[in-house]
mmCIF file of C-alpha atoms in Angstrom:
data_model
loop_
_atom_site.group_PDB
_atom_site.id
_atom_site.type_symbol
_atom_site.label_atom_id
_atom_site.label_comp_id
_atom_site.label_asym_id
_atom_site.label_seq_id
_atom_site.Cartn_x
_atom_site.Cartn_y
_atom_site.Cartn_z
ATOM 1 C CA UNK A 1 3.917 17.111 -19.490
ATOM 2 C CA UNK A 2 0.290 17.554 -18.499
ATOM 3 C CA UNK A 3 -2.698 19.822 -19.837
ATOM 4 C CA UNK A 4 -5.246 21.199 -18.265
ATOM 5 C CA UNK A 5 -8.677 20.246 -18.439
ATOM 6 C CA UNK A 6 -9.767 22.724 -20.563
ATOM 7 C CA UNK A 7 -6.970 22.214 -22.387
ATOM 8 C CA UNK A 8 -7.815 18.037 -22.930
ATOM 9 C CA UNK A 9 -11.101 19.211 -23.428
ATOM 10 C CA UNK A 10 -9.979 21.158 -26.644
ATOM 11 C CA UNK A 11 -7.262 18.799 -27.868
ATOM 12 C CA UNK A 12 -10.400 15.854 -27.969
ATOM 13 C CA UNK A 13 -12.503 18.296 -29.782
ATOM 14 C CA UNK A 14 -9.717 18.680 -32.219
ATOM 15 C CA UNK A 15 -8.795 15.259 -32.391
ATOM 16 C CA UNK A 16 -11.956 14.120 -33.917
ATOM 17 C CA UNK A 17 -12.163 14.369 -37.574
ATOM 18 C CA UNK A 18 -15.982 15.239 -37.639
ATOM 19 C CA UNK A 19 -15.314 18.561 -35.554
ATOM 20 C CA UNK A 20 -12.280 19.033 -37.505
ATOM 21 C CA UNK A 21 -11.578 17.538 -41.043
ATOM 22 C CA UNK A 22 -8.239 17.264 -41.801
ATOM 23 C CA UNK A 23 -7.439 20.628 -43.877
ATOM 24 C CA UNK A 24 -9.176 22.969 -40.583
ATOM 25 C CA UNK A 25 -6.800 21.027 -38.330
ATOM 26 C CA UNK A 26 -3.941 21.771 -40.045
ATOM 27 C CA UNK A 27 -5.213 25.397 -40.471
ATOM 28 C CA UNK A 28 -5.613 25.883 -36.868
ATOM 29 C CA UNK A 29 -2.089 24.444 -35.686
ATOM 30 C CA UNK A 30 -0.424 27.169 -38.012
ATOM 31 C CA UNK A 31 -2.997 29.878 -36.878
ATOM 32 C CA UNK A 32 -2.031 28.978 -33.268
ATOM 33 C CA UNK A 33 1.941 29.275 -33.791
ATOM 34 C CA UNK A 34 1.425 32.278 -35.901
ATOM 35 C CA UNK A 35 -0.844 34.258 -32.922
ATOM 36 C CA UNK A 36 1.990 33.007 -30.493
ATOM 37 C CA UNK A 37 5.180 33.582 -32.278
ATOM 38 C CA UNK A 38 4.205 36.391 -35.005
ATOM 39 C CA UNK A 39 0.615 38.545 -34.419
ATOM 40 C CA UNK A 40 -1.966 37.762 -32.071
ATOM 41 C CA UNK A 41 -4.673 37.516 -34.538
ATOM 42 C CA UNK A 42 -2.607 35.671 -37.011
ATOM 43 C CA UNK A 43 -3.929 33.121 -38.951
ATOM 44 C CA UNK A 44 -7.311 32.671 -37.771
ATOM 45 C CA UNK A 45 -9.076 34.085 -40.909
ATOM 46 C CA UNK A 46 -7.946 31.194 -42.830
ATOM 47 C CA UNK A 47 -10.440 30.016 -45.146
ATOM 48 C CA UNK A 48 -10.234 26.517 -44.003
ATOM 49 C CA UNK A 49 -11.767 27.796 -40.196
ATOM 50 C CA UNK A 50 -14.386 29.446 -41.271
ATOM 51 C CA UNK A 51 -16.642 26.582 -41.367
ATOM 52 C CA UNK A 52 -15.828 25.709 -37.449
ATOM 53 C CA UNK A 53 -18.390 26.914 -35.087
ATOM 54 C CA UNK A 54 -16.598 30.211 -33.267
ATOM 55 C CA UNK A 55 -16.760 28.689 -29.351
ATOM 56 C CA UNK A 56 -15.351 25.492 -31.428
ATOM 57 C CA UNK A 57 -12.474 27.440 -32.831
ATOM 58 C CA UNK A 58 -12.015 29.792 -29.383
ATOM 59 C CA UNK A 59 -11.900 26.670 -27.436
ATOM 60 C CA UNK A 60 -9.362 24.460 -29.514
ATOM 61 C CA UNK A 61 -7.479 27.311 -30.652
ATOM 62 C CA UNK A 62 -6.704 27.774 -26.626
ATOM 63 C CA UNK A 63 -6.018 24.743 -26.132
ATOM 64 C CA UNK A 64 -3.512 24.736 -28.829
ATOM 65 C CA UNK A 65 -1.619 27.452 -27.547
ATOM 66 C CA UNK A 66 -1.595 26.052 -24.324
ATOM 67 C CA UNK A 67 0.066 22.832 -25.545
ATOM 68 C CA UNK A 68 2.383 25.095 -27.001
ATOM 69 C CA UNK A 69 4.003 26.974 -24.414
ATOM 70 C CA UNK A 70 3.593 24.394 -21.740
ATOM 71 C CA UNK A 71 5.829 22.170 -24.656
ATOM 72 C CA UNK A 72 8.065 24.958 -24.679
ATOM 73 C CA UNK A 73 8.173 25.302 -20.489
ATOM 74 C CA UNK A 74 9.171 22.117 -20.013
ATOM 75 C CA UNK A 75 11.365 22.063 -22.837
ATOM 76 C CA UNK A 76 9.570 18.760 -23.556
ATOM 77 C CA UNK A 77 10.666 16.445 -26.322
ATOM 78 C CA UNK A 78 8.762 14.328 -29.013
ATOM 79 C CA UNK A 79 7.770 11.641 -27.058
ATOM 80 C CA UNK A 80 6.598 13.565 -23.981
ATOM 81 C CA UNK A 81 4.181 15.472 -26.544
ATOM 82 C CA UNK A 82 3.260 12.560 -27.662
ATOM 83 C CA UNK A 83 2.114 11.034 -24.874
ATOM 84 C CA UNK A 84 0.289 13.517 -23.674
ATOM 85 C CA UNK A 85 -1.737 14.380 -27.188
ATOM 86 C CA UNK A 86 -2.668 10.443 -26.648
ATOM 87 C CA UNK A 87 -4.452 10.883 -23.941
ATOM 88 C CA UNK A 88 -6.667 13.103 -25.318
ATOM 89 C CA UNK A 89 -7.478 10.533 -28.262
ATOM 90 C CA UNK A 90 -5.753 12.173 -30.724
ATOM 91 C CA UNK A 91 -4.272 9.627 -33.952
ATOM 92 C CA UNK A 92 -0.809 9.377 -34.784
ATOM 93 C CA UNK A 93 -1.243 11.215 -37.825
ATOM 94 C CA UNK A 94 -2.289 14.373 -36.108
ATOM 95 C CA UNK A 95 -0.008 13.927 -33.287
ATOM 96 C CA UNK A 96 3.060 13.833 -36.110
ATOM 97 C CA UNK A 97 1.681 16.834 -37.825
ATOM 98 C CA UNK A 98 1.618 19.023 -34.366
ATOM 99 C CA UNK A 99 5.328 17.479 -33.055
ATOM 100 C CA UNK A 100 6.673 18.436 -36.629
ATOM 101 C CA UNK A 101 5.371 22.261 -36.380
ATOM 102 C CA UNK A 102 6.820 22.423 -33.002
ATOM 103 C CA UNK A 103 10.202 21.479 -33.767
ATOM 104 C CA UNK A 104 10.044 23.882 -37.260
ATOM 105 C CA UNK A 105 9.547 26.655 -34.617
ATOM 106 C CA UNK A 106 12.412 26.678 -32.385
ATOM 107 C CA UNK A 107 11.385 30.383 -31.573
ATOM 108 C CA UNK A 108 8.967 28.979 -28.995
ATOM 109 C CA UNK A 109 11.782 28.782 -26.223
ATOM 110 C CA UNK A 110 12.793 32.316 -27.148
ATOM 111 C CA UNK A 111 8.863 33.085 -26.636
ATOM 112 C CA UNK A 112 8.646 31.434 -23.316
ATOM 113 C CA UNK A 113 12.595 33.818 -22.337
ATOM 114 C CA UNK A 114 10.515 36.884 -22.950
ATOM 115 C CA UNK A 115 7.443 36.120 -20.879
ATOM 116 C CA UNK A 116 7.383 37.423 -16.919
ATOM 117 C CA UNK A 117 8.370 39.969 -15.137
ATOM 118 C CA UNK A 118 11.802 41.770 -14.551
ATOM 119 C CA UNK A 119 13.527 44.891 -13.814
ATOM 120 C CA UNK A 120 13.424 47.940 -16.222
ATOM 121 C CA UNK A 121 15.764 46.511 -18.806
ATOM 122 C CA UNK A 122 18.826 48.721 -20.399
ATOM 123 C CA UNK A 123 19.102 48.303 -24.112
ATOM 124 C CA UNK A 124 21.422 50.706 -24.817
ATOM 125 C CA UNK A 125 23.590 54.337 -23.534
ATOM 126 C CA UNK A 126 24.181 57.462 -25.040
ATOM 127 C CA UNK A 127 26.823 60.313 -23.891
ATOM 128 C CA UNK A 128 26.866 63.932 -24.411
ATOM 129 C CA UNK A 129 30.115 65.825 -23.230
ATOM 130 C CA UNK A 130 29.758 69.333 -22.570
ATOM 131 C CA UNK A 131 32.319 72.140 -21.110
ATOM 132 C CA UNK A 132 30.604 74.729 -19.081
ATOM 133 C CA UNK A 133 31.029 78.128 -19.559
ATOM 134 C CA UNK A 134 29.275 80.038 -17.691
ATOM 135 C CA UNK A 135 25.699 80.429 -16.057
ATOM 136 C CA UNK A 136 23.585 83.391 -15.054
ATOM 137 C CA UNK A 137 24.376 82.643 -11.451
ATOM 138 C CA UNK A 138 27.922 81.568 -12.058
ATOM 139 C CA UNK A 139 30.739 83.057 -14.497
ATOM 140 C CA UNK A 140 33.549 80.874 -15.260
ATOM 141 C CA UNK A 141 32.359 77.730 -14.849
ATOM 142 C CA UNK A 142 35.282 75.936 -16.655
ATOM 143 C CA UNK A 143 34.600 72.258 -16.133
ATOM 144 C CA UNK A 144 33.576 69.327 -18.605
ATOM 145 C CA UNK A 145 30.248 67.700 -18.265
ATOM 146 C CA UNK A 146 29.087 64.158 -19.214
ATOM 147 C CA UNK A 147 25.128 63.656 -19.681
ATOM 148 C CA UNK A 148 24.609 59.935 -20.073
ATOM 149 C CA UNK A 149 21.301 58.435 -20.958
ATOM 150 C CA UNK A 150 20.595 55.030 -20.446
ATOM 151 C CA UNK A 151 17.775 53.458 -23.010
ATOM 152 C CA UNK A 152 15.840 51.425 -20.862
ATOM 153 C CA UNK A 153 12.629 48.961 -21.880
ATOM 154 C CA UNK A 154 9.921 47.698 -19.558
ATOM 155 C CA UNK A 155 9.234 43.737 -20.169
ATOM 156 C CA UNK A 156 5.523 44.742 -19.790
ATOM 157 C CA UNK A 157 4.622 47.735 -21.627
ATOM 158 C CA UNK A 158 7.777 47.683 -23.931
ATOM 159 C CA UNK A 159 8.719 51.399 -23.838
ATOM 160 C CA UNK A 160 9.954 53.657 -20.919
ATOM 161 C CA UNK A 161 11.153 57.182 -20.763
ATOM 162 C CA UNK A 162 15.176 56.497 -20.455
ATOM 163 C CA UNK A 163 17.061 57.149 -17.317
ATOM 164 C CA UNK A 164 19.286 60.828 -18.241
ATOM 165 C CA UNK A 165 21.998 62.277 -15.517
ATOM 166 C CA UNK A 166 24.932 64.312 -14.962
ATOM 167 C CA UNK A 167 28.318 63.364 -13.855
ATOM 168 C CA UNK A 168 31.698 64.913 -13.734
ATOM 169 C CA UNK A 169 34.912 62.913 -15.058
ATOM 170 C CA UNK A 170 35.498 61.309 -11.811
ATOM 171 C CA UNK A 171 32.093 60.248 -11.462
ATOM 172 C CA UNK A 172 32.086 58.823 -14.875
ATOM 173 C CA UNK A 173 34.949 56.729 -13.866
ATOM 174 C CA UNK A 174 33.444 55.734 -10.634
ATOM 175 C CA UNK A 175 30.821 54.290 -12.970
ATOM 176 C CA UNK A 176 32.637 52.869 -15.410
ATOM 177 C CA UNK A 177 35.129 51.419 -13.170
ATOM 178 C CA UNK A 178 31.991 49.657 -10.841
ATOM 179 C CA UNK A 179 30.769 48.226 -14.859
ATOM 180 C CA UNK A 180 34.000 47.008 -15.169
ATOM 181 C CA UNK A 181 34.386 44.996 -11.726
ATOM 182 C CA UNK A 182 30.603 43.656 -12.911
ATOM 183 C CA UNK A 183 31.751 42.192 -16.102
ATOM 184 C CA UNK A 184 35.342 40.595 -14.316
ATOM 185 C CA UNK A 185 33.117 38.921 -11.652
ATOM 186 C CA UNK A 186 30.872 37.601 -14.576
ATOM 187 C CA UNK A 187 33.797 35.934 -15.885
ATOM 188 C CA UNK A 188 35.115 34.692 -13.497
ATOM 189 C CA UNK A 189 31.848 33.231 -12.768
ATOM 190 C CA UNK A 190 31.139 31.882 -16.233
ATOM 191 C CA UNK A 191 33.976 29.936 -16.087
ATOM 192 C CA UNK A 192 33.356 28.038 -12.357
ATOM 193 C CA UNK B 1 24.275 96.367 21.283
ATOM 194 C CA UNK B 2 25.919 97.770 18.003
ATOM 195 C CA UNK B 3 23.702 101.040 18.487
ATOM 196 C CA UNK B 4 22.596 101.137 14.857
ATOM 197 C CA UNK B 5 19.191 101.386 13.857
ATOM 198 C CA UNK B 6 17.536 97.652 12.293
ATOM 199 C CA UNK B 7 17.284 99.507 8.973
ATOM 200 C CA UNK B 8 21.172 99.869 8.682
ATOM 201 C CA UNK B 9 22.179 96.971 9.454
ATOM 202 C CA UNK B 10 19.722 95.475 7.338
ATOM 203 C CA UNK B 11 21.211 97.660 4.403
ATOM 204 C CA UNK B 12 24.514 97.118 5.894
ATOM 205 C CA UNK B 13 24.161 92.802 5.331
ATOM 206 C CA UNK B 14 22.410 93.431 1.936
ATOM 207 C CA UNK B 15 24.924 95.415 0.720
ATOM 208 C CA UNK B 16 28.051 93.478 1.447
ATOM 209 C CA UNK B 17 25.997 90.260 0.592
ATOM 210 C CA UNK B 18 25.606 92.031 -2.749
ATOM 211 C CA UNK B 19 29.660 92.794 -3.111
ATOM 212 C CA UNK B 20 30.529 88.740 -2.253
ATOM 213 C CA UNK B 21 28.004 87.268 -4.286
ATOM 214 C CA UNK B 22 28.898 89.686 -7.601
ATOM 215 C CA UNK B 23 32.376 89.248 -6.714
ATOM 216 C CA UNK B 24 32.155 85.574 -6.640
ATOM 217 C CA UNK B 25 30.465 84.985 -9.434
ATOM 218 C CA UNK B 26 32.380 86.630 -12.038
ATOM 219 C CA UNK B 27 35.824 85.494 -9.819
ATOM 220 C CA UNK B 28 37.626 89.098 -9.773
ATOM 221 C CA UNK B 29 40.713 89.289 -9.653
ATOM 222 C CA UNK B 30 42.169 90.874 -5.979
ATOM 223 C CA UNK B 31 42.953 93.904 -8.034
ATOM 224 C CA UNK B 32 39.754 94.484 -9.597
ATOM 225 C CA UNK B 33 37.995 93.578 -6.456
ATOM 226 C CA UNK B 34 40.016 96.944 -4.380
ATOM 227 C CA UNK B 35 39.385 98.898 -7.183
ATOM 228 C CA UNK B 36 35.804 98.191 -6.689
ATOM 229 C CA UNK B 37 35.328 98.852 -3.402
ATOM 230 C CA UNK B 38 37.954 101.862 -3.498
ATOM 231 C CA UNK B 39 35.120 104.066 -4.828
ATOM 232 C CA UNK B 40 33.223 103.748 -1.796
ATOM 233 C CA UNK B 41 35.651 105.680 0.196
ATOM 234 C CA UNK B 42 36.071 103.717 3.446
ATOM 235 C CA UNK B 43 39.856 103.562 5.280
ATOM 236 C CA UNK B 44 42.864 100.953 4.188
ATOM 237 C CA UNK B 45 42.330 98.627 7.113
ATOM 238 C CA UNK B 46 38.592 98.118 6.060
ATOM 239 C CA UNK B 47 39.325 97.652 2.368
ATOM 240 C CA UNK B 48 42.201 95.128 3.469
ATOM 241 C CA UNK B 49 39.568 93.290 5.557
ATOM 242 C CA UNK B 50 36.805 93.331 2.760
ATOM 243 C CA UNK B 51 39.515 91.250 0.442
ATOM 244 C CA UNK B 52 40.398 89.180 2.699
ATOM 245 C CA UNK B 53 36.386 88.309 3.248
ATOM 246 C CA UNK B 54 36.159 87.822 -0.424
ATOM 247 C CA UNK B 55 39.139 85.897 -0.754
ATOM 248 C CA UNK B 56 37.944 83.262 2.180
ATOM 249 C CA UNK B 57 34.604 82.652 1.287
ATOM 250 C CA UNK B 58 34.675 82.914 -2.402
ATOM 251 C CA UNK B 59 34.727 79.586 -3.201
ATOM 252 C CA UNK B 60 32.176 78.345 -0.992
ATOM 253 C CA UNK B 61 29.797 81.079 -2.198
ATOM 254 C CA UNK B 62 30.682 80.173 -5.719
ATOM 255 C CA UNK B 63 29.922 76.191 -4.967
ATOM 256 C CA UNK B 64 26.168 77.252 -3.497
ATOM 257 C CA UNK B 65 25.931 79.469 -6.632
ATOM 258 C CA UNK B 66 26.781 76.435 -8.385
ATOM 259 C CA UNK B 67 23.430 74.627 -7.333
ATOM 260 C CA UNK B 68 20.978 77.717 -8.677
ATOM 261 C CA UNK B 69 22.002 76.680 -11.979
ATOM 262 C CA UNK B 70 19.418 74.440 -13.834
ATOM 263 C CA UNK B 71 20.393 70.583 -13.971
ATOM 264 C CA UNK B 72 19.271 67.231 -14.363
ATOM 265 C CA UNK B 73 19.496 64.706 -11.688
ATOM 266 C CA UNK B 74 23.529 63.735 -11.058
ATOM 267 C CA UNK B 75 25.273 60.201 -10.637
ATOM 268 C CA UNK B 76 26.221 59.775 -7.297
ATOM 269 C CA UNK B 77 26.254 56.189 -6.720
ATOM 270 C CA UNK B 78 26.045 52.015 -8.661
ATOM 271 C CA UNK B 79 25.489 49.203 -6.639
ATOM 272 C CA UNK B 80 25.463 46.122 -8.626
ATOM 273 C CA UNK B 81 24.946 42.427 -8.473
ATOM 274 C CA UNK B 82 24.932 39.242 -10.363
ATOM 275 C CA UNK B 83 21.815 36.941 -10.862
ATOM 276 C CA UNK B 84 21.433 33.703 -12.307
ATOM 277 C CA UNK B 85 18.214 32.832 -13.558
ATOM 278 C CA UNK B 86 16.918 29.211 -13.143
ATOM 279 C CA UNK B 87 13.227 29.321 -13.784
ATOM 280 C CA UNK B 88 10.630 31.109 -14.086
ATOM 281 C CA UNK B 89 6.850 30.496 -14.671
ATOM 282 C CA UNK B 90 6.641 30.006 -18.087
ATOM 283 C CA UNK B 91 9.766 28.148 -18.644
ATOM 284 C CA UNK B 92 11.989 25.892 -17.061
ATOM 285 C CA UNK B 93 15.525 24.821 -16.710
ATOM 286 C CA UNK B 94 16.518 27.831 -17.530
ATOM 287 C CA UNK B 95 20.771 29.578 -16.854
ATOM 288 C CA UNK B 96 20.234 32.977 -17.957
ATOM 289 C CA UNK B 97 22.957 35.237 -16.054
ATOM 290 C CA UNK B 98 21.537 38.971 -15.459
ATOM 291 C CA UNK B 99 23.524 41.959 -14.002
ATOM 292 C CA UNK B 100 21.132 44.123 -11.538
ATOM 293 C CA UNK B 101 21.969 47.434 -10.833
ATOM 294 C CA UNK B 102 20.860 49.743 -8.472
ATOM 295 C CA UNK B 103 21.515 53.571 -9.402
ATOM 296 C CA UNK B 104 21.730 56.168 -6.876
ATOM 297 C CA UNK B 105 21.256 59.650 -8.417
ATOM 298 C CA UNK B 106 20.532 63.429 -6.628
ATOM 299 C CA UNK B 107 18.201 65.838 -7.632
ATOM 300 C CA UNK B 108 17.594 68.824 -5.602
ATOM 301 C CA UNK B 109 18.466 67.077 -2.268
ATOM 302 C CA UNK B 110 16.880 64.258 -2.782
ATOM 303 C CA UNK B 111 18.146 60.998 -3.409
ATOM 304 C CA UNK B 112 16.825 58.480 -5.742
ATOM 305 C CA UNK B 113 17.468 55.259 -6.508
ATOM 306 C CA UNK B 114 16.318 52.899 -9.615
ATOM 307 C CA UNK B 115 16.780 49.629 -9.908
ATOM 308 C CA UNK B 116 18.021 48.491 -13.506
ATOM 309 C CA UNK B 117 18.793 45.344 -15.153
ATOM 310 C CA UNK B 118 20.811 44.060 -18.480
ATOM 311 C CA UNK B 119 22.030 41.070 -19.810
ATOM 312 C CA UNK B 120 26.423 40.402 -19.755
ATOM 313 C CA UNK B 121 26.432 41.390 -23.886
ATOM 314 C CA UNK B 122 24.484 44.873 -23.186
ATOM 315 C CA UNK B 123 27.040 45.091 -19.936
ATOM 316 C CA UNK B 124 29.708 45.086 -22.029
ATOM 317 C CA UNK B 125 28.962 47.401 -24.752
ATOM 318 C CA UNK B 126 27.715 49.735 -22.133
ATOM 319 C CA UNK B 127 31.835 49.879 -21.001
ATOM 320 C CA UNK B 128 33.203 50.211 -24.054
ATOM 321 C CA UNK B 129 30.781 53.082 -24.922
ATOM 322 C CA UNK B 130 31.208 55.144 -21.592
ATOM 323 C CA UNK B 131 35.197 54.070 -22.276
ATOM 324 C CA UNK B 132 35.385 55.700 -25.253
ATOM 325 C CA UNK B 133 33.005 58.703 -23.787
ATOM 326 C CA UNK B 134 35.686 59.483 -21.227
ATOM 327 C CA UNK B 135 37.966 59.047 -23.680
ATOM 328 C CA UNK B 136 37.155 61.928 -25.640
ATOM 329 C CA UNK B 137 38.270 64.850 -23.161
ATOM 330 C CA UNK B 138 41.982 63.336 -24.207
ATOM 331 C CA UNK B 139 41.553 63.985 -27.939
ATOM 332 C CA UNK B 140 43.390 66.876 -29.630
ATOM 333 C CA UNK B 141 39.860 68.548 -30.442
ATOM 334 C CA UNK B 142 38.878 68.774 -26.702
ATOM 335 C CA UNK B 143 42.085 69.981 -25.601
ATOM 336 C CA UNK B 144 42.238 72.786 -27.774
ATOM 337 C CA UNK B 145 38.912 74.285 -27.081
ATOM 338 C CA UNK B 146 39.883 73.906 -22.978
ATOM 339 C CA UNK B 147 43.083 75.626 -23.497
ATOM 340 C CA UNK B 148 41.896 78.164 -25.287
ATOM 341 C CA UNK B 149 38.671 78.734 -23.046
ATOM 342 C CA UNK B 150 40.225 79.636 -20.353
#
């Protein structure tokens, strides 16, 4: 597992217990899973930072973070952390303090899922059935009606307006039936 | 070449445009429709040949009538495929199996088509709701109201 520069650069700046006695370290670990799991601003009003110098406290809180989800990337394990928090002159103390936060926080893989780009997502459907009657062009209509609406959610913005259409019966069942051959080949395919 | 003036004819193709289109929409019966056209006077064979008009076209004029009405866009086609993701930039060693689906719909001639994704759990539930959706025109309830629509 390897940091970036500005990364290493942050990690020695927190390693050294003039910059950071040991209560704002501590502080500024939980600040930086907080802002990544919970709320971006999370955490950094503790009381314990506000003695840090702000480009300090930008800088290490980055760095942090960055150690974080490159952890969670790599799906790296104790020792790989570890190593590479050593290289940036950190003691074992500190080192043992971030490794045990990480693994409290399993949530960081399930972080790292949701992050990139993808199709508009479908959450959920809702039906309507209707039987038409008539219309001002068209008198005895006489035929059922599904409207289907397809909740959909965009992995960047997080809302979308949903996807709403018409079908007949048949069409319905040309839909459901294609849904269905989708999940059998998914079986199938789970089990190879 | 029929030796009628424009203005006739013109009034001529209005008017029995008029008599299919009314006809067709509310669906007369054949005995309503002669009645109707029995007030305006004109000989047996003509009437005969009038019905028979109506009788020919009047579903096709009904299914054009059919696209006036207001609607949303309409399924017409899914294409769909199955993904495996391995990786992606912010995380590794990853087997997260993803169902893409490409849905063709109509509106007003044109064609669309979106592209859609959803995970095997939301695949699922999708199928049993639609299921039970086209289920519902069987129940007792929906039956009923059909039969007694019509």
């Amino acid at each position: 597992m390897e940091l970036s520069a500005f990364a290493r650069g942050g990690w020695r700046l927190l390693g050294d217990p003039g910059r950071f006695p040991r209560r704002p370290y501590a502080a500024l670990l939980r600040a930086a899973f907080r802002s990544l799991l919970d709320h971006p601003r999370a955490g950094l009003d503790d009381p314990d930072l506000k003695d840090i110098d702000p480009t300090v406290l930008k800088h290490c809180h980055a760095a942090a973070a960055m150690c974080i989800l490159e952890a969670g990337k790599q799906k790296a394990d104790v020792s790989a952390i570890s190593t590479c928090l050593e290289d940036c002159k950190l003691d074992k103390e500190r080192i043992e303090q971030f490794c045990t936060e990480y693994q409290c926080r399993e949530l960081v893989t399930v972080l790292s899922f949701s992050i990139g780009r993808s199709p508009l997502h479908i959450t959920d459907v809702s039906w309507r059935l209707e039987y038409q009657i008539k219309s001002n062009q068209l008198h005895k209509t006489y035929q059922p009606s599904y409207l289907v609406t397809l909740n959909v959610e965009n992995s960047d913005s997080g809302s979308h307006p949903d996807v709403s259409f018409s079908c007949t019966m048949e069409q319905l069942q040309d839909l459901v039936g294609k849904l269905k051959d989708a999940a059998k080949s998914l079986e199938r395919g789970s089990q190879m | 070449k029929l030796g009628v003036g424009v203005d006739a004819i013109q009034h001529g193709v209005e008017g029995l445009t008029y008599l299919l289109t009314e006809s067709s929409k509310l669906l007369i019966s054949e005995i309503d429709f002669q009645d109707s056209i029995h007030v305006l006077g004109f000989s047996d064979e003509l009437n005969k040949l009038l019905l028979q008009l109506y009788l020919d076209n009047r579903k096709e004029i009904r299914s054009i009538l059919s696209e006036l009405a207001p609607k949303l866009p309409s399924y017409h086609s899914l294409e769909w495929r199955l993904d495996v993701q391995l990786a992606s930039r912010s995380l590794r060693q990853q087997i997260k199996p993803a169902v893409t689906l490409k849905l063709h719909l109509n509106q007003n001639e044109d064609q669309t088509a979106q592209v859609l994704q959803t995970d095997p759990s939301t695949l699922l539930h999708l199928i049993q709701q639609l299921e039970q959706a086209l289920g519902e025109m069987k129940t007792n309830h929906c039956r009923r109201i059909v039969r007694n629509m019509k």
